[in-house]
Amino acid sequence: MTAPRSTLSSSPRAAVIGGGPAGLMAAEMLAARGIAVDVYDAMPSVGRKFLLAGIGGMNITHSEPAEPFLDRYGAGRVSLQNYISAFDADALQAWIHALGIETFVGSSGRVFPKDMKAAPLLRAWLARLKAQGVAVHPRHRWLGWGSDGALRFATPDGEISVRADTTVLALGGASWARLGSDGAWAPLLAQHGVEIAPLQPANCGFEADWSAHLQTKFAGSPLKSVALTLTDVHGNTERRIGEFVVSQHGVEGSLIYAFSARIRELIAAQGEATIHVDLSPQRDAERVLREVSQPRGSRSLSSHLQSKVGIDGVKAALLRECVSKDDFNDMTKLAAAIKALPITLRRPRPIDEAISTAGGVAFAALDGALMLKALPGVFCAGEMLDWEAPTGGYLLTACFATGRAAGLGAANWLQQP
């Protein structure tokens, strides 16, 4: 909780709790308005999950037009669109350029820093925040509020209390707890009457009942150039080409993440979800049937499938896994399976393994400036809000945009008469 408006200090201070992109952006907005800002983070340094996201290429946003971009947020579009429109992909890139970091658009439309790394961007950003007077306090784990309304923190030197005139919470979701996002904030807000949607894994893998053979021989193998088709709980069917990985437990990877919200909903509603994988999307069904039905002479069926329709390795193993022996020897049924291989998924992998989370602070609990209605002067931003998005730059864009909105909201709240 923060100080009542009648007791605000003449030189107000803002506390930002959480040192990820949303929190740091909120801090920048507050500092730009001349407000003293303290950033508190539980970890030894800020931006740890941001840096992890940059391993293998820092995908900062996406270059697609505004309407399809906003559609990526699904049911969250209505709640997020004003914040993202105010700080969209173009504005985000301009902001990055002002830090001295060049960007480029990849062949997929994704936007990356020129050197593909997160660390230089974070260093430049922290240097600018320091120049603005923002103070960063690592190893400060937020414990909620004391009876006097002060913020409580656990530190290496014991618990401390801090008074702030406004507070921005940007504590992340509940995935990758070792990097600071553990969802421990949820009960702290719930006890103050804040509506919290249950936290669930998003952009996550799913479990399948693989045989020991598939687990031993093919775990970690990528399935490239495939198409996935899913019919969701509302009866809507979508097909998308891409790739994913057969894991020890089931499936994971970019194509799975693109459908993860709908897969999760199907499992919740039906107890399981079935995806259909086209192992040869460059060939139509008639061609596949024609190719596999050709005489194979002395060649094995495996060699025949490899030469005629490019089915080998993990694709061949999946066929053997998911198609009965009788159907495997029926060329009509085998061809149908190659074009629409059914894979049954049982449950999401644990939330701590997920790239991001769904659920969090309900937008109904917030005003338009992202201030909690139950706790005046306390604002929320980033992944702790109830929205989700696929990978591809959409997650970071929304974190930056809501961080900016919460920071501006907090500054305006402090500076109102």
mmCIF file of C-alpha atoms in Angstrom, residues 15-185:
data_model
loop_
_atom_site.group_PDB
_atom_site.id
_atom_site.type_symbol
_atom_site.label_atom_id
_atom_site.label_comp_id
_atom_site.label_asym_id
_atom_site.label_seq_id
_atom_site.Cartn_x
_atom_site.Cartn_y
_atom_site.Cartn_z
ATOM 1 C CA ALA A 15 9.097 1.963 -5.685
ATOM 2 C CA VAL A 16 9.240 -0.377 -8.664
ATOM 3 C CA ILE A 17 9.302 -4.014 -7.616
ATOM 4 C CA GLY A 18 10.675 -6.276 -10.315
ATOM 5 C CA GLY A 19 13.653 -5.549 -12.546
ATOM 6 C CA GLY A 20 12.504 -7.088 -15.814
ATOM 7 C CA PRO A 21 11.498 -5.153 -18.945
ATOM 8 C CA ALA A 22 8.137 -4.043 -17.527
ATOM 9 C CA GLY A 23 9.620 -2.801 -14.263
ATOM 10 C CA LEU A 24 12.565 -1.034 -15.856
ATOM 11 C CA MET A 25 10.296 0.665 -18.381
ATOM 12 C CA ALA A 26 8.027 1.848 -15.562
ATOM 13 C CA ALA A 27 11.090 3.190 -13.750
ATOM 14 C CA GLU A 28 12.188 5.073 -16.860
ATOM 15 C CA MET A 29 8.784 6.711 -17.268
ATOM 16 C CA LEU A 30 8.715 7.800 -13.627
ATOM 17 C CA ALA A 31 12.288 9.116 -13.655
ATOM 18 C CA ALA A 32 11.615 11.063 -16.853
ATOM 19 C CA ARG A 33 8.938 12.961 -14.915
ATOM 20 C CA GLY A 34 11.451 13.942 -12.228
ATOM 21 C CA ILE A 35 10.309 11.380 -9.668
ATOM 22 C CA ALA A 36 12.894 9.586 -7.527
ATOM 23 C CA VAL A 37 12.744 5.870 -8.291
ATOM 24 C CA ASP A 38 13.984 2.793 -6.447
ATOM 25 C CA VAL A 39 13.914 -0.540 -8.283
ATOM 26 C CA TYR A 40 13.859 -3.638 -6.080
ATOM 27 C CA ASP A 41 14.586 -7.127 -7.384
ATOM 28 C CA ALA A 42 14.885 -10.463 -5.602
ATOM 29 C CA MET A 43 17.789 -11.647 -7.743
ATOM 30 C CA PRO A 44 21.477 -10.638 -7.525
ATOM 31 C CA SER A 45 21.013 -8.558 -10.701
ATOM 32 C CA VAL A 46 18.109 -7.296 -12.778
ATOM 33 C CA GLY A 47 16.889 -8.557 -16.130
ATOM 34 C CA ARG A 48 17.850 -12.199 -15.669
ATOM 35 C CA LYS A 49 14.926 -13.693 -17.567
ATOM 36 C CA PHE A 50 15.375 -11.023 -20.244
ATOM 37 C CA LEU A 51 18.971 -12.134 -20.680
ATOM 38 C CA LEU A 52 17.929 -15.780 -20.851
ATOM 39 C CA ALA A 53 15.418 -14.922 -23.572
ATOM 40 C CA GLY A 54 18.309 -13.444 -25.535
ATOM 41 C CA ILE A 55 20.262 -16.685 -25.683
ATOM 42 C CA GLY A 56 20.145 -17.848 -29.268
ATOM 43 C CA GLY A 57 18.816 -14.507 -30.519
ATOM 44 C CA MET A 58 17.054 -11.620 -28.782
ATOM 45 C CA ASN A 59 13.627 -11.472 -30.472
ATOM 46 C CA ILE A 60 12.450 -8.081 -29.283
ATOM 47 C CA THR A 61 9.212 -7.605 -31.265
ATOM 48 C CA HIS A 62 7.549 -8.409 -34.605
ATOM 49 C CA SER A 63 7.149 -6.349 -37.770
ATOM 50 C CA GLU A 64 3.720 -7.540 -38.889
ATOM 51 C CA PRO A 65 0.871 -5.002 -39.313
ATOM 52 C CA ALA A 66 -1.028 -3.788 -36.271
ATOM 53 C CA GLU A 67 -4.227 -5.819 -36.681
ATOM 54 C CA PRO A 68 -2.678 -9.304 -36.972
ATOM 55 C CA PHE A 69 -0.125 -8.252 -34.342
ATOM 56 C CA LEU A 70 -2.879 -7.457 -31.837
ATOM 57 C CA ASP A 71 -4.759 -10.636 -32.766
ATOM 58 C CA ARG A 72 -1.800 -12.645 -31.408
ATOM 59 C CA TYR A 73 -2.993 -11.776 -27.903
ATOM 60 C CA GLY A 74 -6.254 -13.682 -28.387
ATOM 61 C CA ALA A 75 -8.749 -12.935 -25.633
ATOM 62 C CA GLY A 76 -6.258 -10.470 -24.126
ATOM 63 C CA ARG A 77 -6.384 -8.178 -27.144
ATOM 64 C CA VAL A 78 -9.261 -6.087 -25.796
ATOM 65 C CA SER A 79 -7.410 -5.431 -22.536
ATOM 66 C CA LEU A 80 -3.991 -4.786 -24.092
ATOM 67 C CA GLN A 81 -4.629 -2.997 -27.352
ATOM 68 C CA ASN A 82 -4.636 0.571 -25.994
ATOM 69 C CA TYR A 83 -1.307 0.068 -24.230
ATOM 70 C CA ILE A 84 0.320 -1.636 -27.224
ATOM 71 C CA SER A 85 -1.063 0.909 -29.679
ATOM 72 C CA ALA A 86 0.505 3.644 -27.566
ATOM 73 C CA PHE A 87 3.887 1.875 -27.653
ATOM 74 C CA ASP A 88 3.810 -0.449 -30.629
ATOM 75 C CA ALA A 89 6.537 -2.372 -32.437
ATOM 76 C CA ASP A 90 7.719 0.725 -34.336
ATOM 77 C CA ALA A 91 7.880 2.799 -31.155
ATOM 78 C CA LEU A 92 9.731 0.013 -29.381
ATOM 79 C CA GLN A 93 12.308 -0.173 -32.154
ATOM 80 C CA ALA A 94 12.769 3.599 -32.069
ATOM 81 C CA TRP A 95 13.311 3.388 -28.324
ATOM 82 C CA ILE A 96 15.952 0.687 -28.816
ATOM 83 C CA HIS A 97 17.676 2.767 -31.491
ATOM 84 C CA ALA A 98 17.847 5.680 -29.039
ATOM 85 C CA LEU A 99 19.881 3.402 -26.772
ATOM 86 C CA GLY A 100 22.416 3.036 -29.593
ATOM 87 C CA ILE A 101 21.297 -0.494 -30.506
ATOM 88 C CA GLU A 102 20.564 -1.239 -34.162
ATOM 89 C CA THR A 103 17.840 -3.695 -35.138
ATOM 90 C CA PHE A 104 16.943 -5.756 -38.185
ATOM 91 C CA VAL A 105 13.922 -7.700 -39.395
ATOM 92 C CA GLY A 106 14.483 -11.416 -39.953
ATOM 93 C CA SER A 107 12.960 -13.489 -42.719
ATOM 94 C CA SER A 108 10.093 -14.493 -40.403
ATOM 95 C CA GLY A 109 9.235 -10.859 -39.680
ATOM 96 C CA ARG A 110 10.702 -11.044 -36.197
ATOM 97 C CA VAL A 111 12.774 -8.080 -35.038
ATOM 98 C CA PHE A 112 16.200 -8.577 -33.453
ATOM 99 C CA PRO A 113 19.069 -6.396 -32.226
ATOM 100 C CA LYS A 114 21.742 -6.374 -34.920
ATOM 101 C CA ASP A 115 24.135 -8.428 -32.784
ATOM 102 C CA MET A 116 21.275 -10.776 -31.710
ATOM 103 C CA LYS A 117 22.171 -10.269 -28.033
ATOM 104 C CA ALA A 118 20.218 -8.987 -25.038
ATOM 105 C CA ALA A 119 23.184 -8.012 -22.843
ATOM 106 C CA PRO A 120 24.324 -4.888 -24.766
ATOM 107 C CA LEU A 121 20.756 -3.558 -24.803
ATOM 108 C CA LEU A 122 20.345 -4.158 -21.071
ATOM 109 C CA ARG A 123 23.716 -2.520 -20.278
ATOM 110 C CA ALA A 124 22.854 0.565 -22.307
ATOM 111 C CA TRP A 125 19.434 0.760 -20.677
ATOM 112 C CA LEU A 126 20.758 0.430 -17.138
ATOM 113 C CA ALA A 127 23.345 3.130 -17.867
ATOM 114 C CA ARG A 128 20.587 5.489 -18.974
ATOM 115 C CA LEU A 129 18.485 4.689 -15.914
ATOM 116 C CA LYS A 130 21.469 5.347 -13.669
ATOM 117 C CA ALA A 131 21.994 8.695 -15.350
ATOM 118 C CA GLN A 132 18.318 9.470 -14.630
ATOM 119 C CA GLY A 133 18.957 8.797 -10.955
ATOM 120 C CA VAL A 134 17.199 5.434 -10.728
ATOM 121 C CA ALA A 135 18.568 3.378 -7.833
ATOM 122 C CA VAL A 136 18.620 -0.411 -8.195
ATOM 123 C CA HIS A 137 18.448 -2.636 -5.119
ATOM 124 C CA PRO A 138 19.202 -6.312 -5.856
ATOM 125 C CA ARG A 139 18.592 -9.177 -3.433
ATOM 126 C CA HIS A 140 15.437 -7.514 -2.119
ATOM 127 C CA ARG A 141 12.579 -10.016 -2.113
ATOM 128 C CA TRP A 142 9.192 -8.400 -1.662
ATOM 129 C CA LEU A 143 7.152 -9.796 1.239
ATOM 130 C CA GLY A 144 4.078 -7.597 0.955
ATOM 131 C CA TRP A 145 3.043 -4.749 3.213
ATOM 132 C CA GLY A 146 3.426 -4.245 6.923
ATOM 133 C CA SER A 147 0.586 -3.202 9.206
ATOM 134 C CA ASP A 148 1.706 0.407 8.770
ATOM 135 C CA GLY A 149 1.469 0.181 4.966
ATOM 136 C CA ALA A 150 5.231 0.082 4.398
ATOM 137 C CA LEU A 151 6.735 -2.294 1.841
ATOM 138 C CA ARG A 152 8.497 -5.268 3.394
ATOM 139 C CA PHE A 153 11.610 -6.800 1.853
ATOM 140 C CA ALA A 154 13.795 -9.753 2.769
ATOM 141 C CA THR A 155 17.446 -8.881 2.218
ATOM 142 C CA PRO A 156 20.769 -10.623 2.988
ATOM 143 C CA ASP A 157 20.948 -8.427 6.092
ATOM 144 C CA GLY A 158 17.448 -9.224 7.298
ATOM 145 C CA GLU A 159 13.995 -7.789 6.748
ATOM 146 C CA ILE A 160 13.605 -4.083 6.049
ATOM 147 C CA SER A 161 10.637 -1.746 5.590
ATOM 148 C CA VAL A 162 10.440 0.917 2.895
ATOM 149 C CA ARG A 163 7.917 3.697 2.460
ATOM 150 C CA ALA A 164 6.961 4.765 -1.046
ATOM 151 C CA ASP A 165 4.490 7.312 -2.361
ATOM 152 C CA THR A 166 3.545 5.021 -5.233
ATOM 153 C CA THR A 167 4.424 1.448 -6.136
ATOM 154 C CA VAL A 168 4.640 -0.371 -9.468
ATOM 155 C CA LEU A 169 4.560 -4.140 -9.249
ATOM 156 C CA ALA A 170 6.207 -5.909 -12.190
ATOM 157 C CA LEU A 171 6.909 -9.297 -10.668
ATOM 158 C CA GLY A 172 6.506 -11.564 -13.692
ATOM 159 C CA GLY A 173 4.510 -14.752 -13.927
ATOM 160 C CA ALA A 174 5.342 -18.116 -12.378
ATOM 161 C CA SER A 175 7.789 -19.721 -14.792
ATOM 162 C CA TRP A 176 11.558 -19.985 -14.365
ATOM 163 C CA ALA A 177 11.444 -19.448 -10.605
ATOM 164 C CA ARG A 178 15.233 -19.646 -10.439
ATOM 165 C CA LEU A 179 15.307 -16.359 -12.368
ATOM 166 C CA GLY A 180 12.879 -14.652 -9.991
ATOM 167 C CA SER A 181 9.430 -15.309 -11.492
ATOM 168 C CA ASP A 182 7.809 -17.600 -8.960
ATOM 169 C CA GLY A 183 4.276 -16.218 -8.606
ATOM 170 C CA ALA A 184 4.730 -15.678 -4.856
ATOM 171 C CA TRP A 185 3.048 -12.296 -5.223
#
